[in-house]
Amino acid sequence: GAAFSITSTGGAANPATFNADSSTITTGTTFTQSGTSPSTTTYNAGTGSLLIGTNFSKSGTGATFNGSSGTMTVNGNLNATSGGPFYAPTSTLTIGGNLSTTSSPAVFNANGGTVVMTPNTNHTIGVSVITFHNFTFLDTGLDNIDSTLTFSPSNTYTFTGTLTIDGADSDDRVNIVTSAPGTASSFSFTGTSTFVGNYLDIIDNYVADTST
């Protein structure tokens, strides 16, 4: 299948905008968006679905991604590590690989939606500071193999909604670790946020709870 790319080098007078409206957009491989100010690119997902076959990449100060109210599935990695904002869908963003971003919400904005990491696989959340609303990761495999969720060390992950991390049983746990053993990251719960978790092995992470 085809890749999808939106880019602009035409300066402020020639912005590139793609409006998906209610359409379902499917890429067989990658989705790439770039734009360096004053050249700008804007992707508006609308109410439809965006299905990405492999990896999503957004870069450049002039690139803005609006997930809008549709659903978004990235079967590979999601990389939004520089430049303009990435607004996740207000519904569900599903990620099959790793998440790499910086300076939330300046680049990654959860937009009040739910981030779901694909079950029964290992994921890395490679960010400095990020705020999620709802976040879900499950091991449902019943195959006597744990799943691992790896966070960046010395960073804070804030949750404003519901954090759900569940293993299936004592032989199918979720391991929560950092990429630098011995150096912790922290989970911060604010507002009315909640944590739901069973069959977990938590290493090098701690919780700061200011929720009500």
PDB file of N, CA and C in Angstrom, residues 69-168:
ATOM      1  N   SER A  69     -12.023  14.599  16.269  1.00  0.00           N
ATOM      2  CA  SER A  69     -12.870  13.705  17.060  1.00  0.00           C
ATOM      3  C   SER A  69     -12.928  12.285  16.514  1.00  0.00           C
ATOM      4  N   GLY A  70     -12.189  11.998  15.457  1.00  0.00           N
ATOM      5  CA  GLY A  70     -12.158  10.647  14.911  1.00  0.00           C
ATOM      6  C   GLY A  70     -11.239   9.741  15.712  1.00  0.00           C
ATOM      7  N   THR A  71     -11.016   8.526  15.226  1.00  0.00           N
ATOM      8  CA  THR A  71     -10.078   7.596  15.852  1.00  0.00           C
ATOM      9  C   THR A  71      -8.815   7.513  15.008  1.00  0.00           C
ATOM     10  N   MET A  72      -7.710   7.174  15.674  1.00  0.00           N
ATOM     11  CA  MET A  72      -6.418   7.090  14.992  1.00  0.00           C
ATOM     12  C   MET A  72      -5.704   5.828  15.462  1.00  0.00           C
ATOM     13  N   THR A  73      -5.213   5.034  14.496  1.00  0.00           N
ATOM     14  CA  THR A  73      -4.451   3.828  14.813  1.00  0.00           C
ATOM     15  C   THR A  73      -3.114   3.884  14.092  1.00  0.00           C
ATOM     16  N   VAL A  74      -2.030   3.778  14.863  1.00  0.00           N
ATOM     17  CA  VAL A  74      -0.675   3.722  14.314  1.00  0.00           C
ATOM     18  C   VAL A  74      -0.142   2.330  14.601  1.00  0.00           C
ATOM     19  N   ASN A  75       0.036   1.514  13.575  1.00  0.00           N
ATOM     20  CA  ASN A  75       0.476   0.140  13.800  1.00  0.00           C
ATOM     21  C   ASN A  75       1.952   0.029  14.151  1.00  0.00           C
ATOM     22  N   GLY A  76       2.714   1.073  13.886  1.00  0.00           N
ATOM     23  CA  GLY A  76       4.128   1.112  14.243  1.00  0.00           C
ATOM     24  C   GLY A  76       4.379   2.139  15.325  1.00  0.00           C
ATOM     25  N   ASN A  77       5.454   2.931  15.152  1.00  0.00           N
ATOM     26  CA  ASN A  77       5.848   3.941  16.128  1.00  0.00           C
ATOM     27  C   ASN A  77       5.222   5.294  15.807  1.00  0.00           C
ATOM     28  N   LEU A  78       4.971   6.079  16.847  1.00  0.00           N
ATOM     29  CA  LEU A  78       4.510   7.458  16.682  1.00  0.00           C
ATOM     30  C   LEU A  78       5.623   8.383  17.136  1.00  0.00           C
ATOM     31  N   ASN A  79       6.133   9.191  16.201  1.00  0.00           N
ATOM     32  CA  ASN A  79       7.219  10.121  16.498  1.00  0.00           C
ATOM     33  C   ASN A  79       6.759  11.549  16.221  1.00  0.00           C
ATOM     34  N   ALA A  80       6.646  12.337  17.282  1.00  0.00           N
ATOM     35  CA  ALA A  80       6.327  13.758  17.158  1.00  0.00           C
ATOM     36  C   ALA A  80       7.286  14.498  18.080  1.00  0.00           C
ATOM     37  N   THR A  81       8.533  14.584  17.644  1.00  0.00           N
ATOM     38  CA  THR A  81       9.607  14.978  18.547  1.00  0.00           C
ATOM     39  C   THR A  81      10.091  16.411  18.375  1.00  0.00           C
ATOM     40  N   SER A  82       9.492  17.149  17.462  1.00  0.00           N
ATOM     41  CA  SER A  82       9.949  18.536  17.310  1.00  0.00           C
ATOM     42  C   SER A  82       8.875  19.355  16.634  1.00  0.00           C
ATOM     43  N   GLY A  83       8.975  20.658  16.811  1.00  0.00           N
ATOM     44  CA  GLY A  83       8.171  21.568  16.017  1.00  0.00           C
ATOM     45  C   GLY A  83       6.784  21.812  16.530  1.00  0.00           C
ATOM     46  N   GLY A  84       5.833  21.932  15.585  1.00  0.00           N
ATOM     47  CA  GLY A  84       4.472  22.320  15.900  1.00  0.00           C
ATOM     48  C   GLY A  84       3.722  21.258  16.674  1.00  0.00           C
ATOM     49  N   PRO A  85       2.500  21.585  17.102  1.00  0.00           N
ATOM     50  CA  PRO A  85       1.760  20.713  18.008  1.00  0.00           C
ATOM     51  C   PRO A  85       1.168  19.484  17.342  1.00  0.00           C
ATOM     52  N   PHE A  86       1.061  18.426  18.134  1.00  0.00           N
ATOM     53  CA  PHE A  86       0.325  17.219  17.787  1.00  0.00           C
ATOM     54  C   PHE A  86      -0.842  17.122  18.757  1.00  0.00           C
ATOM     55  N   TYR A  87      -2.059  17.298  18.236  1.00  0.00           N
ATOM     56  CA  TYR A  87      -3.260  17.157  19.055  1.00  0.00           C
ATOM     57  C   TYR A  87      -3.838  15.773  18.815  1.00  0.00           C
ATOM     58  N   ALA A  88      -3.788  14.916  19.833  1.00  0.00           N
ATOM     59  CA  ALA A  88      -4.340  13.576  19.708  1.00  0.00           C
ATOM     60  C   ALA A  88      -5.852  13.662  19.525  1.00  0.00           C
ATOM     61  N   PRO A  89      -6.466  12.609  19.004  1.00  0.00           N
ATOM     62  CA  PRO A  89      -7.927  12.621  18.891  1.00  0.00           C
ATOM     63  C   PRO A  89      -8.583  12.746  20.260  1.00  0.00           C
ATOM     64  N   THR A  90      -9.752  13.362  20.281  1.00  0.00           N
ATOM     65  CA  THR A  90     -10.502  13.431  21.532  1.00  0.00           C
ATOM     66  C   THR A  90     -11.132  12.094  21.879  1.00  0.00           C
ATOM     67  N   SER A  91     -11.084  11.135  20.952  1.00  0.00           N
ATOM     68  CA  SER A  91     -11.617   9.790  21.204  1.00  0.00           C
ATOM     69  C   SER A  91     -10.465   8.860  21.575  1.00  0.00           C
ATOM     70  N   THR A  92      -9.948   8.074  20.613  1.00  0.00           N
ATOM     71  CA  THR A  92      -8.941   7.060  20.923  1.00  0.00           C
ATOM     72  C   THR A  92      -7.779   7.113  19.945  1.00  0.00           C
ATOM     73  N   LEU A  93      -6.571   7.095  20.489  1.00  0.00           N
ATOM     74  CA  LEU A  93      -5.333   6.945  19.737  1.00  0.00           C
ATOM     75  C   LEU A  93      -4.711   5.618  20.138  1.00  0.00           C
ATOM     76  N   THR A  94      -4.583   4.684  19.179  1.00  0.00           N
ATOM     77  CA  THR A  94      -3.998   3.372  19.448  1.00  0.00           C
ATOM     78  C   THR A  94      -2.621   3.300  18.812  1.00  0.00           C
ATOM     79  N   ILE A  95      -1.623   2.874  19.605  1.00  0.00           N
ATOM     80  CA  ILE A  95      -0.231   2.835  19.146  1.00  0.00           C
ATOM     81  C   ILE A  95       0.285   1.404  19.255  1.00  0.00           C
ATOM     82  N   GLY A  96       0.760   0.875  18.122  1.00  0.00           N
ATOM     83  CA  GLY A  96       1.250  -0.487  18.101  1.00  0.00           C
ATOM     84  C   GLY A  96       2.706  -0.626  18.486  1.00  0.00           C
ATOM     85  N   GLY A  97       3.468   0.470  18.390  1.00  0.00           N
ATOM     86  CA  GLY A  97       4.899   0.440  18.694  1.00  0.00           C
ATOM     87  C   GLY A  97       5.245   1.344  19.856  1.00  0.00           C
ATOM     88  N   ASN A  98       6.200   2.257  19.634  1.00  0.00           N
ATOM     89  CA  ASN A  98       6.676   3.149  20.677  1.00  0.00           C
ATOM     90  C   ASN A  98       6.163   4.567  20.456  1.00  0.00           C
ATOM     91  N   LEU A  99       6.154   5.356  21.527  1.00  0.00           N
ATOM     92  CA  LEU A  99       5.754   6.759  21.464  1.00  0.00           C
ATOM     93  C   LEU A  99       6.962   7.616  21.803  1.00  0.00           C
ATOM     94  N   SER A 100       7.329   8.503  20.881  1.00  0.00           N
ATOM     95  CA  SER A 100       8.435   9.439  21.111  1.00  0.00           C
ATOM     96  C   SER A 100       7.934  10.852  20.870  1.00  0.00           C
ATOM     97  N   THR A 101       8.060  11.697  21.874  1.00  0.00           N
ATOM     98  CA  THR A 101       7.648  13.086  21.736  1.00  0.00           C
ATOM     99  C   THR A 101       8.363  13.918  22.790  1.00  0.00           C
ATOM    100  N   THR A 102       8.175  15.233  22.741  1.00  0.00           N
ATOM    101  CA  THR A 102       8.857  16.127  23.666  1.00  0.00           C
ATOM    102  C   THR A 102       7.918  17.228  24.123  1.00  0.00           C
ATOM    103  N   SER A 103       8.195  17.750  25.315  1.00  0.00           N
ATOM    104  CA  SER A 103       7.607  18.994  25.815  1.00  0.00           C
ATOM    105  C   SER A 103       6.089  19.023  25.742  1.00  0.00           C
ATOM    106  N   SER A 104       5.450  17.993  26.260  1.00  0.00           N
ATOM    107  CA  SER A 104       3.983  17.995  26.308  1.00  0.00           C
ATOM    108  C   SER A 104       3.509  19.115  27.221  1.00  0.00           C
ATOM    109  N   PRO A 105       2.450  19.896  26.882  1.00  0.00           N
ATOM    110  CA  PRO A 105       1.631  19.727  25.681  1.00  0.00           C
ATOM    111  C   PRO A 105       2.083  20.566  24.491  1.00  0.00           C
ATOM    112  N   ALA A 106       3.274  21.179  24.568  1.00  0.00           N
ATOM    113  CA  ALA A 106       3.716  22.030  23.468  1.00  0.00           C
ATOM    114  C   ALA A 106       3.792  21.264  22.153  1.00  0.00           C
ATOM    115  N   VAL A 107       4.231  20.011  22.206  1.00  0.00           N
ATOM    116  CA  VAL A 107       4.238  19.166  21.014  1.00  0.00           C
ATOM    117  C   VAL A 107       3.111  18.145  21.098  1.00  0.00           C
ATOM    118  N   PHE A 108       3.087  17.307  22.135  1.00  0.00           N
ATOM    119  CA  PHE A 108       2.044  16.285  22.266  1.00  0.00           C
ATOM    120  C   PHE A 108       0.969  16.791  23.216  1.00  0.00           C
ATOM    121  N   ASN A 109      -0.255  16.870  22.718  1.00  0.00           N
ATOM    122  CA  ASN A 109      -1.392  17.275  23.539  1.00  0.00           C
ATOM    123  C   ASN A 109      -2.413  16.144  23.518  1.00  0.00           C
ATOM    124  N   ALA A 110      -2.691  15.557  24.684  1.00  0.00           N
ATOM    125  CA  ALA A 110      -3.601  14.418  24.766  1.00  0.00           C
ATOM    126  C   ALA A 110      -5.025  14.786  24.389  1.00  0.00           C
ATOM    127  N   ASN A 111      -5.368  16.066  24.507  1.00  0.00           N
ATOM    128  CA  ASN A 111      -6.636  16.581  23.972  1.00  0.00           C
ATOM    129  C   ASN A 111      -7.858  15.936  24.631  1.00  0.00           C
ATOM    130  N   GLY A 112      -7.679  15.443  25.870  1.00  0.00           N
ATOM    131  CA  GLY A 112      -8.800  14.850  26.592  1.00  0.00           C
ATOM    132  C   GLY A 112      -9.185  13.457  26.146  1.00  0.00           C
ATOM    133  N   GLY A 113      -8.385  12.848  25.278  1.00  0.00           N
ATOM    134  CA  GLY A 113      -8.715  11.536  24.737  1.00  0.00           C
ATOM    135  C   GLY A 113      -8.043  10.392  25.475  1.00  0.00           C
ATOM    136  N   THR A 114      -8.119   9.204  24.861  1.00  0.00           N
ATOM    137  CA  THR A 114      -7.555   7.987  25.433  1.00  0.00           C
ATOM    138  C   THR A 114      -6.433   7.466  24.546  1.00  0.00           C
ATOM    139  N   VAL A 115      -5.277   7.207  25.150  1.00  0.00           N
ATOM    140  CA  VAL A 115      -4.166   6.567  24.449  1.00  0.00           C
ATOM    141  C   VAL A 115      -4.152   5.095  24.837  1.00  0.00           C
ATOM    142  N   VAL A 116      -4.206   4.222  23.828  1.00  0.00           N
ATOM    143  CA  VAL A 116      -4.191   2.778  24.052  1.00  0.00           C
ATOM    144  C   VAL A 116      -2.938   2.207  23.409  1.00  0.00           C
ATOM    145  N   MET A 117      -2.102   1.548  24.194  1.00  0.00           N
ATOM    146  CA  MET A 117      -0.958   0.833  23.666  1.00  0.00           C
ATOM    147  C   MET A 117      -1.418  -0.600  23.354  1.00  0.00           C
ATOM    148  N   THR A 118      -1.127  -1.077  22.144  1.00  0.00           N
ATOM    149  CA  THR A 118      -1.608  -2.380  21.706  1.00  0.00           C
ATOM    150  C   THR A 118      -1.246  -3.471  22.725  1.00  0.00           C
ATOM    151  N   PRO A 119      -2.209  -4.308  23.107  1.00  0.00           N
ATOM    152  CA  PRO A 119      -1.949  -5.333  24.126  1.00  0.00           C
ATOM    153  C   PRO A 119      -0.901  -6.360  23.684  1.00  0.00           C
ATOM    154  N   ASN A 120      -0.309  -7.015  24.712  1.00  0.00           N
ATOM    155  CA  ASN A 120       0.521  -8.210  24.525  1.00  0.00           C
ATOM    156  C   ASN A 120       1.778  -7.948  23.712  1.00  0.00           C
ATOM    157  N   THR A 121       2.325  -6.758  23.812  1.00  0.00           N
ATOM    158  CA  THR A 121       3.592  -6.449  23.170  1.00  0.00           C
ATOM    159  C   THR A 121       4.339  -5.471  24.054  1.00  0.00           C
ATOM    160  N   ASN A 122       5.613  -5.236  23.771  1.00  0.00           N
ATOM    161  CA  ASN A 122       6.422  -4.333  24.573  1.00  0.00           C
ATOM    162  C   ASN A 122       6.448  -2.947  23.935  1.00  0.00           C
ATOM    163  N   HIS A 123       6.376  -1.910  24.781  1.00  0.00           N
ATOM    164  CA  HIS A 123       6.350  -0.538  24.302  1.00  0.00           C
ATOM    165  C   HIS A 123       7.324   0.316  25.102  1.00  0.00           C
ATOM    166  N   THR A 124       7.841   1.362  24.446  1.00  0.00           N
ATOM    167  CA  THR A 124       8.663   2.368  25.112  1.00  0.00           C
ATOM    168  C   THR A 124       8.001   3.726  24.956  1.00  0.00           C
ATOM    169  N   ILE A 125       7.879   4.448  26.073  1.00  0.00           N
ATOM    170  CA  ILE A 125       7.353   5.804  26.062  1.00  0.00           C
ATOM    171  C   ILE A 125       8.557   6.730  26.209  1.00  0.00           C
ATOM    172  N   GLY A 126       9.090   7.193  25.087  1.00  0.00           N
ATOM    173  CA  GLY A 126      10.337   7.955  25.083  1.00  0.00           C
ATOM    174  C   GLY A 126      10.078   9.444  25.036  1.00  0.00           C
ATOM    175  N   VAL A 127       9.781  10.026  26.193  1.00  0.00           N
ATOM    176  CA  VAL A 127       9.479  11.452  26.255  1.00  0.00           C
ATOM    177  C   VAL A 127      10.153  12.048  27.475  1.00  0.00           C
ATOM    178  N   SER A 128      10.203  13.387  27.521  1.00  0.00           N
ATOM    179  CA  SER A 128      10.756  14.061  28.693  1.00  0.00           C
ATOM    180  C   SER A 128       9.663  14.333  29.714  1.00  0.00           C
ATOM    181  N   VAL A 129       8.686  15.135  29.364  1.00  0.00           N
ATOM    182  CA  VAL A 129       7.562  15.443  30.245  1.00  0.00           C
ATOM    183  C   VAL A 129       6.300  15.326  29.409  1.00  0.00           C
ATOM    184  N   ILE A 130       5.315  14.606  29.905  1.00  0.00           N
ATOM    185  CA  ILE A 130       4.093  14.413  29.116  1.00  0.00           C
ATOM    186  C   ILE A 130       2.890  14.286  30.039  1.00  0.00           C
ATOM    187  N   THR A 131       1.752  14.777  29.559  1.00  0.00           N
ATOM    188  CA  THR A 131       0.487  14.643  30.280  1.00  0.00           C
ATOM    189  C   THR A 131      -0.482  13.845  29.422  1.00  0.00           C
ATOM    190  N   PHE A 132      -0.981  12.764  29.987  1.00  0.00           N
ATOM    191  CA  PHE A 132      -2.020  11.963  29.354  1.00  0.00           C
ATOM    192  C   PHE A 132      -3.349  12.240  30.064  1.00  0.00           C
ATOM    193  N   HIS A 133      -4.447  12.010  29.333  1.00  0.00           N
ATOM    194  CA  HIS A 133      -5.748  11.976  30.015  1.00  0.00           C
ATOM    195  C   HIS A 133      -6.000  10.521  30.406  1.00  0.00           C
ATOM    196  N   ASN A 134      -6.601   9.728  29.543  1.00  0.00           N
ATOM    197  CA  ASN A 134      -6.733   8.286  29.803  1.00  0.00           C
ATOM    198  C   ASN A 134      -5.620   7.533  29.082  1.00  0.00           C
ATOM    199  N   PHE A 135      -5.099   6.510  29.745  1.00  0.00           N
ATOM    200  CA  PHE A 135      -4.009   5.708  29.172  1.00  0.00           C
ATOM    201  C   PHE A 135      -4.264   4.256  29.542  1.00  0.00           C
ATOM    202  N   THR A 136      -4.202   3.358  28.532  1.00  0.00           N
ATOM    203  CA  THR A 136      -4.530   1.942  28.761  1.00  0.00           C
ATOM    204  C   THR A 136      -3.479   1.033  28.137  1.00  0.00           C
ATOM    205  N   PHE A 137      -3.018   0.062  28.918  1.00  0.00           N
ATOM    206  CA  PHE A 137      -2.153  -1.001  28.394  1.00  0.00           C
ATOM    207  C   PHE A 137      -2.480  -2.294  29.122  1.00  0.00           C
ATOM    208  N   LEU A 138      -2.740  -3.366  28.365  1.00  0.00           N
ATOM    209  CA  LEU A 138      -3.153  -4.642  28.939  1.00  0.00           C
ATOM    210  C   LEU A 138      -2.282  -5.786  28.420  1.00  0.00           C
ATOM    211  N   ASP A 139      -2.078  -6.784  29.278  1.00  0.00           N
ATOM    212  CA  ASP A 139      -1.575  -8.077  28.824  1.00  0.00           C
ATOM    213  C   ASP A 139      -2.723  -9.056  28.954  1.00  0.00           C
ATOM    214  N   THR A 140      -3.211  -9.549  27.827  1.00  0.00           N
ATOM    215  CA  THR A 140      -4.339 -10.481  27.835  1.00  0.00           C
ATOM    216  C   THR A 140      -3.966 -11.815  27.195  1.00  0.00           C
ATOM    217  N   GLY A 141      -2.648 -12.042  27.016  1.00  0.00           N
ATOM    218  CA  GLY A 141      -2.185 -13.136  26.175  1.00  0.00           C
ATOM    219  C   GLY A 141      -2.388 -14.535  26.708  1.00  0.00           C
ATOM    220  N   LEU A 142      -2.338 -14.713  28.048  1.00  0.00           N
ATOM    221  CA  LEU A 142      -2.445 -16.050  28.644  1.00  0.00           C
ATOM    222  C   LEU A 142      -1.466 -17.020  27.988  1.00  0.00           C
ATOM    223  N   ASP A 143      -0.219 -16.529  27.783  1.00  0.00           N
ATOM    224  CA  ASP A 143       0.803 -17.335  27.116  1.00  0.00           C
ATOM    225  C   ASP A 143       2.054 -17.502  27.979  1.00  0.00           C
ATOM    226  N   ASN A 144       1.941 -17.150  29.276  1.00  0.00           N
ATOM    227  CA  ASN A 144       3.064 -17.235  30.216  1.00  0.00           C
ATOM    228  C   ASN A 144       4.233 -16.334  29.803  1.00  0.00           C
ATOM    229  N   ILE A 145       3.926 -15.235  29.110  1.00  0.00           N
ATOM    230  CA  ILE A 145       4.939 -14.251  28.719  1.00  0.00           C
ATOM    231  C   ILE A 145       4.480 -12.877  29.197  1.00  0.00           C
ATOM    232  N   ASP A 146       5.322 -12.224  30.002  1.00  0.00           N
ATOM    233  CA  ASP A 146       5.004 -10.877  30.466  1.00  0.00           C
ATOM    234  C   ASP A 146       5.131  -9.868  29.326  1.00  0.00           C
ATOM    235  N   SER A 147       4.428  -8.743  29.466  1.00  0.00           N
ATOM    236  CA  SER A 147       4.614  -7.590  28.594  1.00  0.00           C
ATOM    237  C   SER A 147       5.320  -6.487  29.381  1.00  0.00           C
ATOM    238  N   THR A 148       6.070  -5.655  28.685  1.00  0.00           N
ATOM    239  CA  THR A 148       6.872  -4.624  29.363  1.00  0.00           C
ATOM    240  C   THR A 148       6.552  -3.243  28.804  1.00  0.00           C
ATOM    241  N   LEU A 149       6.365  -2.308  29.731  1.00  0.00           N
ATOM    242  CA  LEU A 149       6.152  -0.904  29.401  1.00  0.00           C
ATOM    243  C   LEU A 149       7.344  -0.139  29.968  1.00  0.00           C
ATOM    244  N   THR A 150       8.148   0.454  29.065  1.00  0.00           N
ATOM    245  CA  THR A 150       9.386   1.116  29.473  1.00  0.00           C
ATOM    246  C   THR A 150       9.234   2.632  29.378  1.00  0.00           C
ATOM    247  N   PHE A 151       9.544   3.327  30.484  1.00  0.00           N
ATOM    248  CA  PHE A 151       9.466   4.782  30.530  1.00  0.00           C
ATOM    249  C   PHE A 151      10.859   5.382  30.589  1.00  0.00           C
ATOM    250  N   SER A 152      10.960   6.654  30.226  1.00  0.00           N
ATOM    251  CA  SER A 152      12.253   7.346  30.292  1.00  0.00           C
ATOM    252  C   SER A 152      12.572   7.704  31.740  1.00  0.00           C
ATOM    253  N   PRO A 153      13.828   7.543  32.162  1.00  0.00           N
ATOM    254  CA  PRO A 153      14.182   7.806  33.556  1.00  0.00           C
ATOM    255  C   PRO A 153      14.187   9.302  33.869  1.00  0.00           C
ATOM    256  N   SER A 154      13.984   9.622  35.150  1.00  0.00           N
ATOM    257  CA  SER A 154      14.061  10.994  35.669  1.00  0.00           C
ATOM    258  C   SER A 154      13.026  11.919  35.053  1.00  0.00           C
ATOM    259  N   ASN A 155      11.933  11.364  34.549  1.00  0.00           N
ATOM    260  CA  ASN A 155      10.879  12.165  33.937  1.00  0.00           C
ATOM    261  C   ASN A 155       9.561  11.940  34.660  1.00  0.00           C
ATOM    262  N   THR A 156       8.638  12.886  34.459  1.00  0.00           N
ATOM    263  CA  THR A 156       7.338  12.822  35.114  1.00  0.00           C
ATOM    264  C   THR A 156       6.242  12.603  34.083  1.00  0.00           C
ATOM    265  N   TYR A 157       5.383  11.634  34.362  1.00  0.00           N
ATOM    266  CA  TYR A 157       4.239  11.308  33.517  1.00  0.00           C
ATOM    267  C   TYR A 157       2.979  11.638  34.315  1.00  0.00           C
ATOM    268  N   THR A 158       2.207  12.591  33.811  1.00  0.00           N
ATOM    269  CA  THR A 158       1.031  13.070  34.529  1.00  0.00           C
ATOM    270  C   THR A 158      -0.234  12.513  33.889  1.00  0.00           C
ATOM    271  N   PHE A 159      -1.164  12.123  34.742  1.00  0.00           N
ATOM    272  CA  PHE A 159      -2.438  11.548  34.286  1.00  0.00           C
ATOM    273  C   PHE A 159      -3.578  12.354  34.889  1.00  0.00           C
ATOM    274  N   THR A 160      -4.484  12.799  34.005  1.00  0.00           N
ATOM    275  CA  THR A 160      -5.624  13.594  34.460  1.00  0.00           C
ATOM    276  C   THR A 160      -6.932  12.819  34.411  1.00  0.00           C
ATOM    277  N   GLY A 161      -6.914  11.632  33.809  1.00  0.00           N
ATOM    278  CA  GLY A 161      -8.107  10.799  33.724  1.00  0.00           C
ATOM    279  C   GLY A 161      -7.873   9.467  34.400  1.00  0.00           C
ATOM    280  N   THR A 162      -7.963   8.374  33.641  1.00  0.00           N
ATOM    281  CA  THR A 162      -7.796   7.028  34.197  1.00  0.00           C
ATOM    282  C   THR A 162      -6.587   6.341  33.572  1.00  0.00           C
ATOM    283  N   LEU A 163      -5.660   5.907  34.409  1.00  0.00           N
ATOM    284  CA  LEU A 163      -4.528   5.081  33.981  1.00  0.00           C
ATOM    285  C   LEU A 163      -4.888   3.628  34.274  1.00  0.00           C
ATOM    286  N   THR A 164      -4.957   2.817  33.227  1.00  0.00           N
ATOM    287  CA  THR A 164      -5.282   1.399  33.380  1.00  0.00           C
ATOM    288  C   THR A 164      -4.132   0.566  32.839  1.00  0.00           C
ATOM    289  N   ILE A 165      -3.469  -0.176  33.707  1.00  0.00           N
ATOM    290  CA  ILE A 165      -2.412  -1.100  33.302  1.00  0.00           C
ATOM    291  C   ILE A 165      -2.700  -2.426  33.991  1.00  0.00           C
ATOM    292  N   ASP A 166      -3.025  -3.441  33.203  1.00  0.00           N
ATOM    293  CA  ASP A 166      -3.473  -4.707  33.766  1.00  0.00           C
ATOM    294  C   ASP A 166      -2.740  -5.883  33.141  1.00  0.00           C
ATOM    295  N   GLY A 167      -2.217  -6.757  33.998  1.00  0.00           N
ATOM    296  CA  GLY A 167      -1.778  -8.057  33.547  1.00  0.00           C
ATOM    297  C   GLY A 167      -2.932  -9.038  33.601  1.00  0.00           C
ATOM    298  N   ALA A 168      -2.731 -10.206  32.991  1.00  0.00           N
ATOM    299  CA  ALA A 168      -3.810 -11.196  32.951  1.00  0.00           C
ATOM    300  C   ALA A 168      -3.817 -12.078  34.195  1.00  0.00           C
TER     301      ALA A 168
END
